[in-house]
Short mmCIF file of C-alpha atoms and ligand atoms in Angstrom, two decimals:
data_model
loop_
_atom_site.label_atom_id
_atom_site.label_comp_id
_atom_site.label_asym_id
_atom_site.label_seq_id
_atom_site.Cartn_x
_atom_site.Cartn_y
_atom_site.Cartn_z
CA MET C 1 42.57 -8.87 -30.46
CA THR C 2 39.37 -9.59 -28.71
CA LEU C 3 39.28 -11.41 -25.36
CA PRO C 4 38.55 -15.23 -25.55
CA GLU C 5 34.87 -15.59 -25.15
CA LYS C 6 35.52 -18.15 -22.44
CA LEU C 7 36.72 -15.06 -20.19
CA LYS C 8 33.80 -12.91 -20.63
CA GLN C 9 31.30 -15.51 -19.91
CA ASN C 10 32.57 -17.34 -16.74
CA HIS C 11 35.45 -15.32 -16.13
CA THR C 12 37.64 -18.92 -15.96
CA LEU C 13 40.91 -20.04 -18.58
CA GLU C 14 43.16 -22.95 -18.76
CA ASP C 15 46.92 -22.50 -17.81
CA SER C 16 47.56 -21.79 -21.34
CA GLU C 17 45.27 -19.35 -22.22
CA LEU C 18 46.22 -17.47 -19.01
CA LYS C 19 49.55 -17.68 -20.28
CA LYS C 20 48.99 -16.02 -23.57
CA LEU C 21 46.62 -13.56 -21.76
CA LEU C 22 49.33 -12.34 -19.56
CA LYS C 23 52.53 -12.49 -21.84
CA CYS C 24 51.28 -9.63 -24.49
CA GLY C 25 49.87 -6.55 -23.96
CA ASP C 26 46.69 -6.97 -26.64
CA TYR C 27 44.11 -7.62 -24.49
CA ASP C 28 45.17 -5.25 -22.50
CA TYR C 29 42.25 -2.67 -22.85
CA GLU C 30 39.74 -5.32 -23.15
CA LEU C 31 40.70 -7.30 -19.66
CA PHE C 32 41.35 -4.13 -17.64
CA GLU C 33 37.56 -2.78 -18.89
CA LEU C 34 36.09 -6.23 -17.68
CA ALA C 35 37.51 -6.33 -14.41
CA ASP C 36 36.61 -2.65 -13.38
CA SER C 37 33.30 -3.93 -14.68
CA VAL C 38 33.46 -7.23 -12.01
CA ARG C 39 34.61 -4.72 -9.63
CA ARG C 40 32.19 -2.12 -9.92
CA GLU C 41 29.13 -4.65 -9.66
CA HIS C 42 30.35 -6.18 -6.34
CA TYR C 43 31.75 -2.73 -4.66
CA GLY C 44 30.55 0.15 -7.05
CA THR C 45 33.39 2.81 -7.38
CA SER C 46 34.28 2.58 -3.78
CA VAL C 47 37.74 2.71 -2.64
CA PHE C 48 38.84 1.43 0.75
CA ILE C 49 41.17 3.10 2.41
CA ARG C 50 43.38 1.54 4.89
CA GLY C 51 46.13 3.76 7.37
CA LEU C 52 49.38 1.81 7.21
CA ILE C 53 51.46 1.49 10.63
CA GLU C 54 54.45 0.42 10.15
CA PHE C 55 55.06 -0.26 13.74
CA THR C 56 58.97 -1.64 13.57
CA ASN C 57 61.63 -2.38 11.29
CA PHE C 58 63.54 -5.14 13.41
CA CYS C 59 62.95 -8.63 11.78
CA ARG C 60 64.63 -11.58 12.73
CA ASN C 61 64.34 -13.07 9.10
CA ASN C 62 66.77 -12.78 6.40
CA CYS C 63 64.55 -13.08 3.36
CA TYR C 64 67.01 -12.53 0.34
CA TYR C 65 64.31 -9.69 -1.53
CA CYS C 66 63.95 -7.58 1.52
CA GLY C 67 65.37 -4.40 2.68
CA ILE C 68 64.64 -4.87 6.42
CA ARG C 69 66.12 -8.48 6.21
CA ARG C 70 68.22 -9.24 9.95
CA ASP C 71 71.59 -8.95 8.14
CA ASN C 72 71.14 -5.56 6.55
CA ARG C 73 73.47 -3.15 8.73
CA ASN C 74 72.97 -0.19 6.57
CA ALA C 75 69.14 -0.54 8.41
CA GLU C 76 68.70 1.66 11.18
CA ARG C 77 66.12 -0.18 13.24
CA TYR C 78 63.15 1.60 15.04
CA ARG C 79 60.48 0.31 17.26
CA LEU C 80 57.70 2.66 17.67
CA GLU C 81 55.96 2.85 21.49
CA LEU C 82 52.26 2.06 22.33
CA PRO C 83 51.79 6.42 22.60
CA GLN C 84 53.09 6.58 19.19
CA ILE C 85 50.94 3.63 18.18
CA MET C 86 48.34 5.49 19.13
CA GLU C 87 48.92 8.66 17.96
CA CYS C 88 48.93 7.78 14.18
CA CYS C 89 45.66 6.11 14.88
CA ALA C 90 44.24 9.07 16.34
CA GLN C 91 45.58 11.12 13.38
CA GLY C 92 43.96 8.18 10.80
CA TYR C 93 40.88 8.41 12.68
CA SER C 94 40.65 12.01 12.24
CA LEU C 95 41.14 11.77 8.52
CA GLY C 96 38.33 9.78 8.83
CA TYR C 97 39.68 6.02 8.29
CA ARG C 98 38.03 2.95 9.80
CA THR C 99 40.66 0.41 9.29
CA PHE C 100 44.09 0.31 10.63
CA VAL C 101 47.08 -2.22 9.83
CA LEU C 102 49.94 -2.67 12.04
CA GLN C 103 53.06 -3.78 10.21
CA GLY C 104 56.09 -4.64 10.98
CA GLY C 105 59.04 -7.05 10.80
CA GLU C 106 59.19 -10.40 12.56
CA ASP C 107 60.21 -8.72 15.81
CA PRO C 108 60.05 -10.89 18.63
CA VAL C 109 60.18 -7.87 21.33
CA TYR C 110 56.55 -7.43 19.78
CA TRP C 111 55.53 -11.36 20.45
CA ASP C 112 53.00 -12.42 22.71
CA SER C 113 51.99 -9.57 25.33
CA GLY C 114 53.70 -6.38 23.19
CA MET C 115 51.42 -6.88 20.54
CA THR C 116 48.57 -8.08 22.24
CA GLU C 117 48.67 -5.04 24.23
CA ILE C 118 48.75 -2.73 21.11
CA ILE C 119 45.66 -4.66 19.53
CA CYS C 120 43.89 -4.13 22.58
CA SER C 121 44.35 -0.97 23.40
CA VAL C 122 43.45 0.26 19.59
CA LYS C 123 40.43 -2.12 19.51
CA THR C 124 39.41 -0.13 23.20
CA LYS C 125 39.95 3.34 22.15
CA TYR C 126 38.34 2.88 18.43
CA PRO C 127 35.98 -0.20 18.52
CA ASP C 128 34.08 0.98 15.22
CA CYS C 129 37.46 0.79 13.32
CA ALA C 130 38.95 -2.83 11.86
CA VAL C 131 42.16 -3.40 13.02
CA THR C 132 44.18 -5.58 10.43
CA VAL C 133 47.97 -7.28 11.54
CA SER C 134 50.75 -7.69 9.22
CA ALA C 135 53.49 -9.26 11.32
CA GLY C 136 54.33 -12.45 9.75
CA GLU C 137 54.87 -16.36 11.23
CA ARG C 138 53.88 -16.88 14.60
CA PRO C 139 52.82 -19.85 16.70
CA GLU C 140 48.89 -20.47 16.63
CA LYS C 141 48.57 -19.95 20.16
CA ILE C 142 50.15 -16.23 19.82
CA TYR C 143 47.60 -16.16 16.59
CA ARG C 144 44.73 -17.01 18.58
CA GLU C 145 45.86 -14.38 21.42
CA TRP C 146 45.60 -11.55 18.62
CA ARG C 147 42.30 -12.91 17.60
CA ASN C 148 41.00 -12.72 21.02
CA ALA C 149 42.45 -9.24 21.86
CA GLY C 150 40.06 -7.85 18.67
CA ALA C 151 42.31 -8.73 15.49
CA ASP C 152 40.02 -8.50 12.65
CA ARG C 153 42.27 -9.35 9.59
CA TYR C 154 45.53 -10.75 9.29
CA LEU C 155 47.98 -10.08 6.01
CA LEU C 156 50.55 -12.59 5.00
CA ARG C 157 52.19 -12.84 1.64
CA HIS C 158 52.50 -16.52 0.40
CA GLU C 159 55.23 -14.94 -1.81
CA THR C 160 54.90 -17.64 -4.50
CA ALA C 161 53.17 -20.92 -4.35
CA THR C 162 55.95 -22.98 -5.59
CA GLU C 163 58.45 -24.91 -3.41
CA SER C 164 61.04 -24.48 -5.22
CA HIS C 165 60.80 -21.17 -6.12
CA TYR C 166 60.29 -20.24 -2.40
CA SER C 167 63.52 -21.76 -1.50
CA GLN C 168 65.36 -19.46 -3.89
CA ILE C 169 64.09 -16.02 -2.62
CA HIS C 170 64.36 -17.59 0.87
CA PRO C 171 67.15 -18.62 3.36
CA PRO C 172 66.53 -22.45 4.08
CA GLU C 173 65.02 -21.88 7.75
CA LEU C 174 61.88 -20.69 5.75
CA SER C 175 59.16 -22.97 4.15
CA LEU C 176 56.47 -22.93 1.98
CA LYS C 177 54.56 -25.33 4.43
CA LYS C 178 55.08 -23.39 7.04
CA ARG C 179 53.58 -20.19 5.27
CA ILE C 180 50.62 -21.78 4.41
CA ALA C 181 49.91 -24.03 7.28
CA CYS C 182 50.03 -20.35 9.14
CA LEU C 183 47.82 -18.53 6.18
CA TYR C 184 45.04 -21.68 6.80
CA SER C 185 45.71 -21.45 10.66
CA LEU C 186 44.60 -17.89 10.57
CA LYS C 187 41.69 -18.84 8.27
CA GLU C 188 40.79 -21.04 11.17
CA LEU C 189 40.79 -18.66 13.64
CA GLY C 190 38.28 -16.41 12.05
CA PHE C 191 40.59 -13.43 11.11
CA GLN C 192 39.65 -12.42 7.43
CA ILE C 193 43.27 -13.14 5.52
CA GLY C 194 45.08 -11.57 2.72
CA ALA C 195 47.57 -13.60 1.10
CA GLY C 196 49.94 -12.56 -2.22
CA PHE C 197 53.00 -12.20 -4.08
CA MET C 198 55.40 -10.41 -5.95
CA VAL C 199 55.33 -9.77 -9.55
CA GLY C 200 59.12 -10.43 -11.12
CA SER C 201 60.70 -11.51 -8.18
CA PRO C 202 63.87 -13.22 -9.07
CA TYR C 203 63.84 -16.52 -10.92
CA GLN C 204 59.94 -16.06 -11.12
CA THR C 205 58.67 -17.57 -14.24
CA LEU C 206 55.21 -17.61 -15.93
CA ASP C 207 54.42 -20.88 -14.73
CA ASN C 208 55.72 -19.71 -11.16
CA ILE C 209 52.73 -17.30 -11.44
CA ILE C 210 50.32 -19.84 -12.63
CA ALA C 211 50.84 -21.48 -9.74
CA ASP C 212 50.26 -18.57 -7.30
CA LEU C 213 46.73 -17.86 -9.08
CA ARG C 214 45.68 -21.84 -8.65
CA PHE C 215 46.69 -20.91 -5.29
CA LEU C 216 44.98 -18.08 -4.74
CA GLN C 217 41.89 -19.81 -6.18
CA GLU C 218 41.78 -22.38 -3.82
CA LEU C 219 42.97 -20.47 -0.27
CA LYS C 220 40.19 -18.30 -1.52
CA PRO C 221 41.72 -15.16 0.83
CA ASP C 222 39.53 -12.26 1.37
CA MET C 223 42.16 -9.86 0.23
CA ALA C 224 45.19 -10.12 -1.83
CA GLY C 225 48.69 -8.15 -2.43
CA ILE C 226 50.30 -7.79 -5.44
CA GLY C 227 52.91 -5.36 -6.11
CA PRO C 228 56.03 -5.51 -8.43
CA PHE C 229 59.72 -6.39 -6.96
CA ILE C 230 61.42 -3.63 -6.66
CA HIS C 231 65.34 -4.16 -5.99
CA HIS C 232 67.30 -2.79 -3.07
CA ARG C 233 70.94 -2.28 -2.51
CA ASP C 234 71.61 -4.09 0.70
CA THR C 235 70.38 -7.10 -0.49
CA PRO C 236 71.24 -10.07 -2.04
CA PHE C 237 68.87 -9.46 -4.75
CA ALA C 238 70.68 -5.62 -5.67
CA ASP C 239 71.27 -6.45 -9.01
CA PHE C 240 68.04 -8.27 -10.35
CA PRO C 241 65.75 -5.99 -12.56
CA ASP C 242 62.35 -4.96 -10.90
CA GLY C 243 59.18 -6.35 -11.67
CA ASN C 244 56.91 -4.77 -14.93
CA VAL C 245 54.11 -2.86 -14.10
CA GLU C 246 51.96 -4.17 -16.84
CA LEU C 247 52.31 -7.84 -15.97
CA THR C 248 51.33 -6.65 -12.33
CA LEU C 249 48.25 -4.78 -13.71
CA ARG C 250 47.05 -7.88 -15.88
CA LEU C 251 47.48 -10.06 -12.77
CA ILE C 252 45.41 -7.54 -10.86
CA ALA C 253 42.57 -7.62 -13.52
CA VAL C 254 42.70 -11.53 -13.56
CA ILE C 255 42.53 -12.31 -9.71
CA ARG C 256 39.40 -9.83 -10.13
CA LEU C 257 37.91 -11.65 -12.64
CA MET C 258 39.24 -15.40 -10.65
CA LEU C 259 37.32 -13.84 -7.12
CA PRO C 260 35.38 -11.02 -7.82
CA TYR C 261 34.60 -10.54 -4.20
CA ILE C 262 38.42 -9.81 -3.01
CA LEU C 263 39.83 -6.69 -1.81
CA LEU C 264 43.00 -5.65 -4.06
CA PRO C 265 45.18 -3.11 -2.83
CA ALA C 266 46.61 -0.81 -5.18
CA THR C 267 49.91 -1.02 -3.75
CA THR C 268 52.29 1.31 -2.93
CA ALA C 269 55.12 -0.84 -5.02
CA LEU C 270 53.20 -0.02 -7.42
CA GLY C 271 52.78 3.26 -7.23
CA THR C 272 56.71 3.47 -6.87
CA LEU C 273 57.66 1.95 -10.54
CA ASP C 274 55.33 4.41 -12.02
CA PRO C 275 53.74 7.42 -11.25
CA GLN C 276 50.26 6.73 -12.13
CA GLY C 277 50.45 3.07 -10.93
CA ARG C 278 48.13 2.95 -8.27
CA GLU C 279 45.22 4.80 -10.57
CA LYS C 280 45.98 2.17 -13.30
CA GLY C 281 45.95 -0.92 -10.74
CA LEU C 282 42.38 0.97 -9.61
CA LYS C 283 41.05 0.79 -13.12
CA ALA C 284 42.15 -2.86 -13.98
CA GLY C 285 40.40 -4.04 -10.74
CA ALA C 286 41.54 -2.91 -7.57
CA ASN C 287 39.50 -1.41 -5.04
CA VAL C 288 41.74 -0.70 -1.75
CA VAL C 289 44.62 1.60 -1.20
CA MET C 290 46.86 1.72 1.92
CA PRO C 291 47.62 5.28 2.82
CA ASN C 292 50.77 5.91 5.07
CA LEU C 293 50.31 6.53 8.83
CA SER C 294 53.88 6.41 10.26
CA PRO C 295 55.23 9.18 11.67
CA VAL C 296 57.27 10.49 9.18
CA VAL C 297 60.77 10.52 11.00
CA VAL C 298 60.66 6.69 10.59
CA ARG C 299 59.28 6.36 7.19
CA LYS C 300 62.45 6.05 5.32
CA LYS C 301 63.42 3.81 7.71
CA TYR C 302 60.74 1.00 6.74
CA SER C 303 62.68 0.61 3.50
CA LEU C 304 61.36 -2.73 1.67
CA TYR C 305 62.59 -1.61 -1.38
CA GLU C 306 64.59 1.43 -2.92
CA ASN C 307 62.56 4.87 -3.51
CA LYS C 308 59.48 4.09 -2.01
CA ILE C 309 57.09 6.60 -2.49
CA CYS C 310 55.40 8.84 0.33
CA THR C 311 58.07 8.91 2.85
CA GLY C 312 58.53 12.14 3.23
CA GLU C 313 54.40 13.30 3.16
CA GLU C 314 52.44 13.79 6.56
CA ALA C 315 49.50 11.70 6.87
CA ALA C 316 47.09 14.25 5.92
CA GLU C 317 49.13 14.97 2.66
CA CYS C 318 48.99 11.82 1.62
CA SER C 319 45.12 11.65 2.78
CA GLY C 320 44.50 14.65 0.27
CA CYS C 321 46.89 13.70 -2.52
CA LEU C 322 45.18 10.35 -2.15
CA LYS C 323 41.50 11.61 -2.59
CA LYS C 324 42.45 13.68 -5.84
CA ARG C 325 44.10 10.90 -7.57
CA ILE C 326 40.92 8.30 -6.62
CA GLU C 327 38.52 11.14 -7.97
CA ALA C 328 40.39 11.77 -11.01
CA ALA C 329 40.64 7.93 -11.71
CA GLY C 330 36.33 7.85 -11.65
CA TYR C 331 36.57 6.60 -7.99
CA GLN C 332 35.56 7.43 -4.65
CA MET C 333 37.24 7.64 -0.91
CA ASP C 334 35.08 5.08 0.95
CA PHE C 335 35.30 5.47 4.52
CA SER C 336 33.81 2.79 5.90
CA ARG C 337 35.90 -0.61 7.85
CA GLY C 338 35.40 -1.85 4.15
CA ASP C 339 34.96 -5.76 4.64
CA VAL C 340 34.91 -8.04 2.01
CA ILE C 341 31.46 -8.61 0.55
CA ARG C 342 31.01 -12.50 -0.20
N1 LIG H 401 59.95 -5.13 -3.78
C1 LIG H 401 58.67 -5.47 -3.40
N2 LIG H 401 58.04 -5.93 -2.53
C2 LIG H 401 58.68 -6.54 -1.40
N3 LIG H 401 58.31 -6.98 -0.05
C3 LIG H 401 59.45 -7.25 0.47
N4 LIG H 401 60.50 -6.74 -0.29
C4 LIG H 401 59.89 -6.54 -1.70
C5 LIG H 401 60.57 -5.75 -2.39
N5 LIG H 401 62.24 -5.37 -2.44
C6 LIG H 401 56.73 -7.00 0.00
C7 LIG H 401 56.70 -8.65 0.64
C8 LIG H 401 56.05 -8.79 1.61
C9 LIG H 401 55.42 -7.60 1.72
C10 LIG H 401 55.55 -6.72 3.41
O1 LIG H 401 56.35 -6.45 1.07
O2 LIG H 401 55.97 -9.35 -0.48
O3 LIG H 401 55.10 -9.67 2.04
FE1 LIG H 402 51.36 9.58 -0.23
FE2 LIG H 402 50.50 10.93 -2.81
S1 LIG H 402 49.72 9.37 -1.58
S2 LIG H 402 51.70 11.64 -1.47
#
């Protein structure tokens, strides 16, 4: 079957047409090819590299899907000290990385000054690098402090844009309204922002997914993280099935068409469910990878979901492995900061 002419010409579709496209594999070949051509138009064959530092797995929240939720007594908690974080950056810098992503749970110990100090230290030592923070919901005052400390970007997935679905996968104290307010306030403060959602999260419907796409179209984030849901045994969602790789790829492609400039990672979750998942993601329109720079001793402990890949490899091993994979897929590692091109 061939893609609808409308999609080919102006990259838009009505809800019902989108659903048809997402439901079956008939259009995949053409869809991925079109998304790849749009990505090449804007970013060539560059794949931007972000060094991921998982600096704490303490979290005050209790999201039903997440392995580091507060109530998971089996999670072995850790917190990296500033010198360890700086050591991760030093390794990343010597591998050529020019973006560091500081990701962690909502750990109250790092609120305010702790995080500010980390951001300041990294930006002072590596002024040529971008710092991305991914540490959940905080008051605007704290976001501002982090922005003033030099943070360039902020990742905060919206998880689902449907109120009722949001409350099916989160405890009552969390709300979609608050999440969205955080995203807009981060944008207002001048961060490059990243939203995103899981594909195949429990209770998710195709209508929920359409709402997520429409939400992204409205928010116009600089980045979007789209990865399959993967169950974790120590969560309330232990028995739910994992998300679907093909649907995830179709969504990456559709988002590339809707927001051609966007930075889209081929996620670790995608690589976890399919050994070729990240390569497939790149060929469907993704243009970012986020190799892990966390110390190997803590990697297994940052377990959002089961069987996560790259938990035994040293940073340099992942870097070499990724280089081969990216080149074999027909792209190149790009070591620039990789800011969004609007
Ligand atoms: N499977 C897949 N992704 C998950 N995340 C959290 N738990 C899981 C899981 N079980 C994602 C969320 C979060 C990001 C850091 O990781 O979307 O925003
Ligand atoms: Fe980590 Fe391949 S990217 S081992």
